[in-house]
Coordinates of C-alpha atoms in Angstrom, one line a residue:
X1 CA 8.2 -9.1 14.2
X2 CA 4.8 -8.9 14.6
X3 CA 4.2 -12.5 15.0
X4 CA 4.2 -14.1 18.4
X5 CA 6.8 -16.9 18.7
X6 CA 6.5 -20.1 20.7
X7 CA 9.7 -19.6 22.9
X8 CA 12.0 -17.2 24.3
X9 CA 15.2 -19.5 24.5
X10 CA 17.3 -20.6 21.8
X11 CA 20.6 -23.0 21.6
X12 CA 23.3 -23.4 19.0
X13 CA 21.2 -26.2 17.2
X14 CA 18.2 -23.7 16.8
X15 CA 20.8 -21.3 15.1
X16 CA 22.3 -23.8 12.9
X17 CA 18.7 -25.1 11.9
X18 CA 17.6 -21.4 11.4
X19 CA 20.5 -20.6 9.2
X20 CA 20.0 -23.7 6.9
X21 CA 16.3 -22.7 6.6
X22 CA 17.3 -19.0 5.9
X23 CA 19.8 -20.1 3.2
X24 CA 17.0 -22.2 1.5
X25 CA 14.4 -19.5 1.5
X26 CA 16.9 -16.8 0.2
X27 CA 17.7 -18.9 -2.7
X28 CA 13.8 -19.4 -3.3
X29 CA 13.4 -15.6 -3.2
X30 CA 16.2 -15.1 -5.5
X31 CA 14.5 -17.5 -8.0
X32 CA 11.3 -15.4 -7.5
X33 CA 13.1 -12.2 -8.6
X34 CA 14.5 -14.1 -11.7
X35 CA 11.2 -15.5 -12.5
X36 CA 9.2 -12.2 -11.9
X37 CA 6.9 -14.0 -9.4
X38 CA 5.6 -11.2 -7.5
X39 CA 2.3 -9.6 -7.9
X40 CA 1.7 -6.4 -10.1
X41 CA 1.1 -3.0 -8.8
X42 CA -2.1 -2.8 -6.7
X43 CA -1.4 0.6 -5.4
X44 CA -2.0 -0.7 -1.7
X45 CA -0.9 1.4 1.0
X46 CA -0.9 1.0 4.9
X47 CA 0.6 2.0 8.2
X48 CA 1.5 1.3 11.7
X49 CA 1.3 4.0 14.4
X50 CA 3.1 3.6 17.8
X51 CA 1.5 5.2 20.8
X52 CA 2.0 5.6 24.6
X53 CA -0.6 5.0 27.4
X54 CA 0.2 7.7 30.1
X55 CA -1.2 8.3 33.6
X56 CA -3.0 11.1 35.3
X57 CA 0.5 12.7 35.8
X58 CA 1.5 12.3 32.3
X59 CA 4.0 9.5 33.1
X60 CA 4.2 6.2 31.3
X61 CA 1.3 4.0 32.4
X62 CA 2.4 0.2 32.1
X63 CA -1.2 -1.2 31.6
X64 CA -1.1 -2.4 28.0
X65 CA -2.0 -5.8 28.8
X66 CA -5.2 -5.2 30.5
X67 CA -5.9 -2.3 28.1
X68 CA -5.6 -4.6 24.9
X69 CA -7.7 -7.4 26.5
X70 CA -10.5 -4.9 27.4
X71 CA -10.2 -3.2 24.1
X72 CA -10.2 -6.6 22.1
X73 CA -9.5 -4.9 18.7
X74 CA -7.5 -6.9 15.9
X75 CA -5.7 -3.6 14.7
X76 CA -4.4 -2.6 18.1
X77 CA -1.4 -4.8 19.4
X78 CA 1.3 -4.7 22.0
X79 CA 4.7 -3.0 21.7
X80 CA 8.0 -3.5 23.3
X81 CA 7.0 -1.9 26.6
X82 CA 4.0 -2.2 28.5
X83 CA 3.1 1.4 28.2
X84 CA 3.2 1.2 24.4
X85 CA 0.9 0.0 21.8
X86 CA 0.7 0.0 18.0
X87 CA -2.4 0.9 15.7
X88 CA -2.5 -0.7 12.4
X89 CA -4.4 -0.1 9.3
X90 CA -6.1 -2.4 6.8
X91 CA -4.5 -2.1 3.4
X92 CA -6.3 0.7 1.4
X93 CA -6.1 1.4 -2.4
X94 CA -4.1 4.5 -2.9
X95 CA -6.5 6.6 -5.0
X96 CA -9.6 8.8 -4.7
X97 CA -10.4 9.7 -0.9
X98 CA -7.8 7.4 0.6
X99 CA -6.4 10.1 2.9
X100 CA -9.7 11.5 4.1
X101 CA -10.8 8.0 4.8
X102 CA -7.7 7.3 6.5
X103 CA -8.2 10.4 8.9
X104 CA -11.9 9.1 9.4
X105 CA -10.5 5.8 10.4
X106 CA -7.6 6.9 12.4
X107 CA -9.7 9.3 14.3
X108 CA -12.2 6.5 15.0
X109 CA -9.5 3.9 16.4
X110 CA -7.8 6.6 18.4
X111 CA -11.0 7.8 20.3
X112 CA -11.8 4.1 20.8
X113 CA -8.5 3.5 22.4
X114 CA -8.5 7.0 24.5
X115 CA -11.8 6.0 25.9
X116 CA -10.6 2.6 26.9
X117 CA -7.6 3.8 28.4
X118 CA -9.4 6.5 30.4
X119 CA -11.4 3.4 31.9
X120 CA -8.1 2.5 33.4
X121 CA -7.4 6.0 34.7
X122 CA -4.8 6.4 31.5
X123 CA -4.8 8.1 28.3
X124 CA -3.1 7.5 25.0
X125 CA -0.8 10.1 23.0
X126 CA 1.2 9.6 19.9
X127 CA 4.6 11.3 20.2
X128 CA 8.1 10.6 19.0
X129 CA 9.4 10.5 22.4
X130 CA 7.5 11.0 25.5
X131 CA 9.2 14.0 27.5
X132 CA 8.4 12.4 30.7
X133 CA 9.8 9.0 30.0
X134 CA 12.5 8.5 33.0
X135 CA 15.3 5.8 32.7
X136 CA 13.6 4.0 35.4
X137 CA 10.5 3.2 33.1
X138 CA 12.6 1.6 30.7
X139 CA 13.5 -1.6 32.7
X140 CA 12.7 -5.1 32.2
X141 CA 10.0 -5.0 34.8
X142 CA 7.9 -2.8 32.1
X143 CA 8.5 -5.0 29.2
X144 CA 5.4 -6.4 27.5
X145 CA 4.5 -9.9 28.3
X146 CA 5.6 -11.7 25.3
X147 CA 8.1 -14.4 24.4
X148 CA 9.0 -12.3 21.5
X149 CA 10.4 -9.4 23.3
X150 CA 12.1 -11.6 26.1
X151 CA 13.9 -13.3 23.3
X152 CA 14.9 -10.2 21.5
X153 CA 16.5 -8.9 24.7
X154 CA 18.1 -12.2 25.5
X155 CA 19.7 -12.6 21.9
X156 CA 20.9 -8.9 21.7
X157 CA 22.8 -9.4 24.9
X158 CA 24.0 -12.8 23.9
X159 CA 25.6 -11.1 20.6
X160 CA 26.9 -8.3 22.8
X161 CA 28.4 -10.9 25.1
X162 CA 26.6 -9.3 27.9
X163 CA 28.1 -6.0 27.5
X164 CA 25.8 -3.0 28.2
X165 CA 24.3 -0.6 25.4
X166 CA 25.8 2.6 25.2
X167 CA 23.9 6.0 24.2
X168 CA 26.0 9.1 23.0
X169 CA 23.6 11.6 21.5
X170 CA 25.4 15.2 21.4
X171 CA 22.7 18.1 20.5
X172 CA 22.2 21.3 22.4
X173 CA 23.0 19.1 25.5
X174 CA 24.9 15.9 25.6
X175 CA 23.4 12.6 26.8
X176 CA 25.8 9.8 27.5
X177 CA 24.4 6.7 29.5
X178 CA 24.8 3.0 29.4
X179 CA 21.7 0.5 29.8
X180 CA 21.6 -3.3 30.5
X181 CA 18.9 -4.2 28.2
X182 CA 17.1 -3.4 24.9
X183 CA 14.2 -1.4 26.7
X184 CA 15.5 1.9 25.5
X185 CA 14.1 1.1 22.0
X186 CA 10.6 1.4 23.6
X187 CA 11.2 5.2 24.0
X188 CA 11.3 5.6 20.2
X189 CA 7.8 5.7 18.6
X190 CA 7.1 6.1 15.0
X191 CA 4.6 6.3 12.2
X192 CA 5.5 3.7 9.6
X193 CA 4.1 3.8 6.1
X194 CA 3.8 0.7 3.8
X195 CA 3.7 1.1 0.1
X196 CA 3.0 -2.0 -2.2
X197 CA 5.1 -1.5 -5.4
X198 CA 5.4 -3.6 -8.5
X199 CA 8.5 -5.7 -9.4
X200 CA 9.4 -3.7 -12.5
X201 CA 9.6 -0.4 -10.4
X202 CA 10.5 -1.8 -6.9
X203 CA 14.2 -0.3 -6.9
X204 CA 12.9 3.0 -8.1
X205 CA 10.4 3.1 -5.3
X206 CA 13.2 2.1 -2.7
X207 CA 15.7 4.5 -3.9
X208 CA 13.1 7.3 -4.2
X209 CA 12.1 6.5 -0.5
X210 CA 15.8 6.6 0.5
X211 CA 16.1 10.1 -1.3
X212 CA 12.9 11.4 0.5
X213 CA 14.1 10.4 3.9
X214 CA 15.8 13.8 4.8
X215 CA 13.3 16.2 3.8
X216 CA 10.6 13.9 5.5
X217 CA 12.6 13.9 8.7
X218 CA 12.9 17.8 8.3
X219 CA 9.0 18.2 7.8
X220 CA 7.9 15.8 10.6
X221 CA 10.3 16.1 13.5
X222 CA 8.5 15.4 16.8
X223 CA 11.2 14.1 19.3
X224 CA 13.7 17.0 20.6
X225 CA 13.7 15.6 24.3
X226 CA 15.0 12.5 26.0
X227 CA 15.3 12.3 29.9
X228 CA 14.8 16.2 30.1
X229 CA 17.5 17.0 27.7
X230 CA 17.5 19.0 24.6
X231 CA 19.3 16.9 21.8
X232 CA 18.5 16.4 18.1
X233 CA 15.6 17.8 16.3
X234 CA 14.5 13.9 15.8
X235 CA 16.3 12.4 18.6
X236 CA 14.3 9.1 18.0
X237 CA 16.6 8.3 15.2
X238 CA 20.0 8.2 17.0
X239 CA 18.4 6.7 20.0
X240 CA 17.0 3.8 18.1
X241 CA 20.2 3.2 16.2
X242 CA 22.1 3.1 19.3
X243 CA 19.5 0.9 21.3
X244 CA 19.9 -2.2 19.4
X245 CA 23.8 -2.3 18.6
X246 CA 24.9 -5.8 18.6
X247 CA 28.3 -7.7 17.9
X248 CA 28.5 -9.2 14.4
X249 CA 30.2 -9.2 11.0
X250 CA 28.1 -6.5 9.3
X251 CA 28.9 -3.8 6.9
X252 CA 27.5 -1.1 9.1
X253 CA 29.7 -0.8 12.2
X254 CA 29.1 1.6 15.1
X255 CA 31.8 3.5 17.3
X256 CA 32.3 0.5 19.6
X257 CA 32.8 -2.0 16.7
X258 CA 29.1 -3.4 16.9
X259 CA 26.8 -4.2 14.0
X260 CA 24.3 -1.6 13.7
X261 CA 20.7 -3.4 13.2
X262 CA 19.1 0.0 12.5
X263 CA 20.7 1.9 9.9
X264 CA 20.3 4.0 6.8
X265 CA 21.3 1.1 4.5
X266 CA 24.6 0.6 2.5
X267 CA 23.6 2.0 -0.8
X268 CA 20.6 2.3 -3.3
X269 CA 19.4 -0.7 -4.8
X270 CA 21.0 -1.3 -8.3
X271 CA 19.2 -4.3 -9.8
X272 CA 16.7 -5.7 -7.5
X273 CA 15.4 -5.7 -3.9
X274 CA 16.9 -9.1 -3.7
X275 CA 20.3 -7.0 -2.7
X276 CA 18.6 -6.3 0.4
X277 CA 17.7 -9.8 1.4
X278 CA 20.9 -11.2 0.2
X279 CA 22.8 -8.6 2.5
X280 CA 20.5 -9.8 5.6
X281 CA 21.8 -13.1 4.9
X282 CA 25.3 -12.5 4.5
X283 CA 26.1 -9.9 6.8
X284 CA 23.7 -10.3 9.8
X285 CA 23.6 -13.0 12.2
X286 CA 20.1 -14.2 13.3
X287 CA 18.6 -12.5 16.6
X288 CA 15.4 -14.8 16.8
X289 CA 16.2 -18.1 15.3
X290 CA 12.6 -19.3 15.4
X291 CA 11.8 -22.6 13.6
X292 CA 8.5 -22.6 11.6
X293 CA 6.7 -25.7 10.2
X294 CA 5.8 -23.8 7.3
X295 CA 6.7 -24.8 3.8
X296 CA 9.8 -23.0 2.6
X297 CA 7.7 -21.1 -0.1
X298 CA 6.2 -19.2 2.9
X299 CA 9.5 -17.6 3.6
X300 CA 8.8 -17.6 7.3
X301 CA 12.5 -17.7 8.3
X302 CA 13.5 -14.9 5.8
X303 CA 10.7 -12.8 6.9
X304 CA 11.4 -13.1 10.7
X305 CA 15.1 -12.3 9.9
X306 CA 14.2 -9.1 7.9
X307 CA 12.0 -8.0 10.7
X308 CA 15.2 -8.0 13.0
X309 CA 17.1 -5.7 10.7
X310 CA 15.5 -2.0 10.8
X311 CA 16.6 -0.4 7.8
X312 CA 15.1 3.2 7.8
X313 CA 13.5 2.3 4.4
X314 CA 12.8 -1.4 4.5
X315 CA 11.9 -3.9 1.9
X316 CA 9.2 -6.5 2.7
X317 CA 7.7 -9.5 1.3
X318 CA 4.1 -10.3 1.9
X319 CA 1.4 -12.5 0.7
X320 CA -2.0 -11.7 -0.7
X321 CA -5.2 -13.7 0.2
X322 CA -4.6 -16.1 -2.8
X323 CA -1.0 -16.8 -1.5
X324 CA 0.6 -14.6 -4.2
X325 CA 3.8 -12.8 -3.1
X326 CA 4.2 -9.1 -3.1
X327 CA 6.9 -6.6 -2.4
X328 CA 6.3 -3.4 -0.2
X329 CA 8.5 -0.6 0.9
X330 CA 8.3 0.4 4.5
X331 CA 9.1 4.0 5.2
X332 CA 10.0 4.2 8.8
X333 CA 11.6 7.7 9.3
X334 CA 8.4 9.7 10.6
X335 CA 7.7 10.5 14.3
X336 CA 4.5 9.4 15.7
X337 CA 1.9 12.4 16.0
X338 CA 1.4 15.2 16.5
X339 CA -2.2 15.0 15.6
X340 CA -4.1 12.7 13.5
X341 CA -4.6 15.4 10.5
X342 CA -0.7 16.0 10.8
X343 CA -0.1 12.3 10.5
X344 CA -2.6 12.0 7.5
X345 CA -0.8 15.0 5.7
X346 CA 2.6 13.2 6.4
X347 CA 1.3 10.3 4.7
X348 CA 0.1 12.4 1.7
X349 CA 3.5 14.1 1.3
X350 CA 5.4 10.9 1.0
X351 CA 3.0 9.0 -1.3
X352 CA 2.8 11.9 -3.6
X353 CA 6.5 12.8 -3.6
X354 CA 7.6 9.3 -4.0
X355 CA 5.2 8.8 -6.8
X356 CA 6.5 11.8 -8.7
X357 CA 10.1 10.6 -8.3
X358 CA 9.8 7.1 -9.8
X359 CA 8.1 8.5 -12.8
X360 CA 10.9 10.8 -13.9
X361 CA 12.7 9.8 -17.1
X362 CA 16.0 10.0 -15.6
X363 CA 16.3 7.8 -12.1
X364 CA 16.8 10.5 -9.5
X365 CA 19.4 8.3 -7.7
X366 CA 21.7 9.3 -10.6
X367 CA 21.3 13.0 -9.6
X368 CA 21.9 12.3 -6.0
X369 CA 24.6 10.1 -4.8
X370 CA 23.7 7.7 -1.8
X371 CA 26.2 9.4 0.6
X372 CA 24.4 12.7 0.3
X373 CA 21.1 11.2 0.8
X374 CA 22.6 9.6 4.0
X375 CA 23.9 13.0 4.9
X376 CA 20.6 14.6 4.4
X377 CA 18.8 12.4 6.7
X378 CA 21.2 12.8 9.5
X379 CA 21.4 16.4 9.1
X380 CA 17.7 16.8 9.0
X381 CA 17.5 14.4 12.2
X382 CA 19.9 16.9 13.8
X383 CA 18.8 20.3 12.6
X384 CA 15.2 19.9 11.4
X385 CA 14.1 22.5 9.1
X386 CA 17.0 24.4 9.6
X387 CA 19.4 21.8 8.0
X388 CA 21.0 22.4 4.7
X389 CA 20.5 19.5 2.3
X390 CA 22.0 18.3 -0.8
X391 CA 19.6 18.0 -4.0
X392 CA 19.5 17.3 -7.5
X393 CA 22.1 19.1 -9.8
X394 CA 24.7 19.5 -7.1
X395 CA 22.5 21.9 -5.4
X396 CA 22.5 22.5 -1.7
X397 CA 19.3 24.0 -0.1
X398 CA 18.0 24.8 3.2
X399 CA 15.2 22.1 4.3
X400 CA 12.7 24.6 4.5
X401 CA 13.2 26.0 1.1
X402 CA 13.8 22.6 -0.5
X403 CA 10.3 21.5 1.0
X404 CA 8.4 24.3 -0.3
X405 CA 10.2 24.7 -3.7
X406 CA 11.0 21.2 -4.5
X407 CA 9.1 18.5 -2.6
X408 CA 5.7 19.8 -1.9
X409 CA 5.2 20.6 -5.6
X410 CA 6.6 16.8 -6.4
X411 CA 3.9 15.6 -3.9
X412 CA 1.1 17.6 -5.5
X413 CA 1.9 16.3 -8.9
X414 CA 2.3 12.8 -7.6
X415 CA -1.1 12.7 -6.0
X416 CA -2.9 14.1 -9.1
X417 CA -1.3 11.1 -11.1
X418 CA -2.5 8.7 -8.4
X419 CA -6.1 10.2 -8.9
X420 CA -6.5 11.5 -5.4
X421 CA -9.4 13.8 -4.6
X422 CA -8.3 17.2 -5.6
X423 CA -9.7 18.8 -2.4
X424 CA -7.8 16.3 -0.3
X425 CA -4.8 17.2 -2.2
X426 CA -5.1 20.9 -1.5
X427 CA -6.0 20.2 2.2
X428 CA -3.4 17.8 3.1
X429 CA -0.5 19.6 1.4
X430 CA -1.8 23.0 2.8
X431 CA -1.2 21.6 6.2
X432 CA 2.5 20.7 5.5
X433 CA 3.2 23.9 3.6
X434 CA 1.8 26.0 6.6
X435 CA 3.8 23.7 8.9
X436 CA 7.0 24.4 7.1
X437 CA 6.3 27.9 6.3
X438 CA 5.6 28.7 10.2
X439 CA 8.5 26.4 11.3
X440 CA 6.2 25.0 13.8
X441 CA 6.9 21.2 13.7
X442 CA 6.0 19.0 16.5
X443 CA 9.5 19.6 17.5
X444 CA 9.6 23.2 17.4
X445 CA 6.3 23.6 19.3
X446 CA 7.6 21.3 22.0
X447 CA 10.9 23.1 22.4
X448 CA 9.1 26.6 22.5
X449 CA 6.6 25.3 24.8
X450 CA 9.2 23.9 27.2
X451 CA 11.4 27.1 27.1
X452 CA 8.3 29.2 28.3
X453 CA 7.6 26.7 30.7
X454 CA 10.9 26.3 32.7
X455 CA 11.4 22.9 31.0
X456 CA 8.4 21.5 33.0
X457 CA 8.1 18.2 31.0
X458 CA 4.8 16.9 32.6
X459 CA 3.1 20.3 31.9
X460 CA 4.7 19.9 28.2
X461 CA 3.2 16.4 28.0
X462 CA -0.3 17.4 29.4
X463 CA -0.6 20.4 26.9
X464 CA 0.6 18.3 24.1
X465 CA -1.8 15.6 24.9
X466 CA -4.7 18.1 25.1
X467 CA -3.9 19.7 21.9
X468 CA -3.6 16.2 19.8
X469 CA -7.0 15.6 21.2
X470 CA -8.1 19.0 19.8
X471 CA -7.6 17.7 16.3
X472 CA -5.9 20.8 15.2
X473 CA -2.8 20.5 13.1
X474 CA 0.4 21.3 14.9
X475 CA 1.1 24.7 13.2
X476 CA -2.1 26.0 14.8
X477 CA -1.1 25.1 18.4
X478 CA -0.6 27.9 20.7
X479 CA 2.2 28.1 23.3

C-alpha cells in the first residue's frame, strides 16, 4: 500500500485482468513455498510510525504536502489524511545495540520533523488517536493528495454500493455514528513492527505474534478518546476495524453483513504462511485493481492485494537487493507514542517475547487455542491492564500480572538469545516493568489528565505533546 499508483479509477475489465494476474502470482507464491525459495533468517527488523501534524491550538494541521516537500526525507511519507505522516526505518540487524541505535535514530528523525513542522506553524505528535480530532476534520477535503487514497475511498464505497460506514463503539460511553467515506481510518495511528522470519519457522513466528497480541495491547494502550468520548482503552482497534468495512464474500463478517478487511485473522497458520495468501485470493475481492507491467515473479499484484487486507498480524513478502524473496511478519497492534523511549521499549518487549515463544519445544499455539488468543486481544483493547486474559495451561490471569510474571521474563530471555546488549535489555524492559507496575500507560495518563482537567481535549493534547518532547517515559509523566 505504500507505493503510489497511476490512476484512481478502475473498470470491470481492470478487475478481471487484476484477478487473473493475482491468481497467477498466488500460484507462483505457492510454488515458492513448496520449493523453499525464501531467504534464510537474517534477523532483520524495522518499523513504521504514524504521527499527526497539529497546529498552535492542538488541532489537526492539514499541511503534510507542504511539510513533506520542504522536509524532503526519503523515510518520511504521507498517510491517508493531510494532517498525518509516516516515519519509516531502514532495516536493522536484530542484535547488539539495535534498540539504543533505534532510539537515537528515531529521536533524530522526530526532531527533524518537529523543526520542519514548526516552520509551518505546526508541530508533530505520535499518539493512537488525537484527542482533539473532530468529525469535520475527517473529510475528503483533508485527504492526502494521492491517487492511491482517492482510489481506496472510491473502491470501498463501490463494494459497499454507496452505503455509509457505521461506527458503533461502546466503552464508558457510547459512540454511534455514520460516515460517508474512509477518512475515519485516518484517526487511528499505529506503531508497526516488521520482523523478517526464516521459512522453516515462519508459522511459529506468525502464531507467536498472534499469541502476544493481547498482552502487547494491554501494555501499550494509548487511545482512550474519540470525539471527546471515553471509549475503549485502545479505541484505535474497533475504530480501524469499522472504518474499512466492505461488502464481499469473506469469512470474517461484521454485524452489518459486510466483509471485515481489518481483523484478527481466522486461525493460526498450520503448515505455512501460504494459507494467508490463499485466503486473500479466495475470500477478499480486490479493492485496488492496479495493473503492473512487472514480471509475475515480482508478485506486484499479490503484494498490492495483501496491502489492502489488514490482519492485525500480517504476513508480508519482500525482496532483497539481490532480488531474493523473503518473508516478514508485520505486528500492527501497538499504538503510536507515547514517547520515543516507550516506543523502543515496546519494540524490545515484542522482539524478545516472540523469540522466546518460537524457541519453546512445544509450539505455544498448542497450549492456547486461537479463540482464546482472539478473546485476549479484544479484552485487552477494551480493558487494558485490567483485562483478564487466557494463558498457557488453561490459566486465566490479570493482564498486569501476566505481563510481569510471564511476558517480561520471556522477553528478557529472548533478547539474551538475540545477543542484545545487556544494558539495553535491562533499560528497556525496566521501562515496561515500571509502566505495568504503576498502571500508567499512555491511555491511563490521558484518562487521569482529562478527568482532572474537565475533559479539556486541547489542554490534554498540548500537555501530552510537551511531555512527549521531554523524552521521559510515560510512567514518569505528571498529571
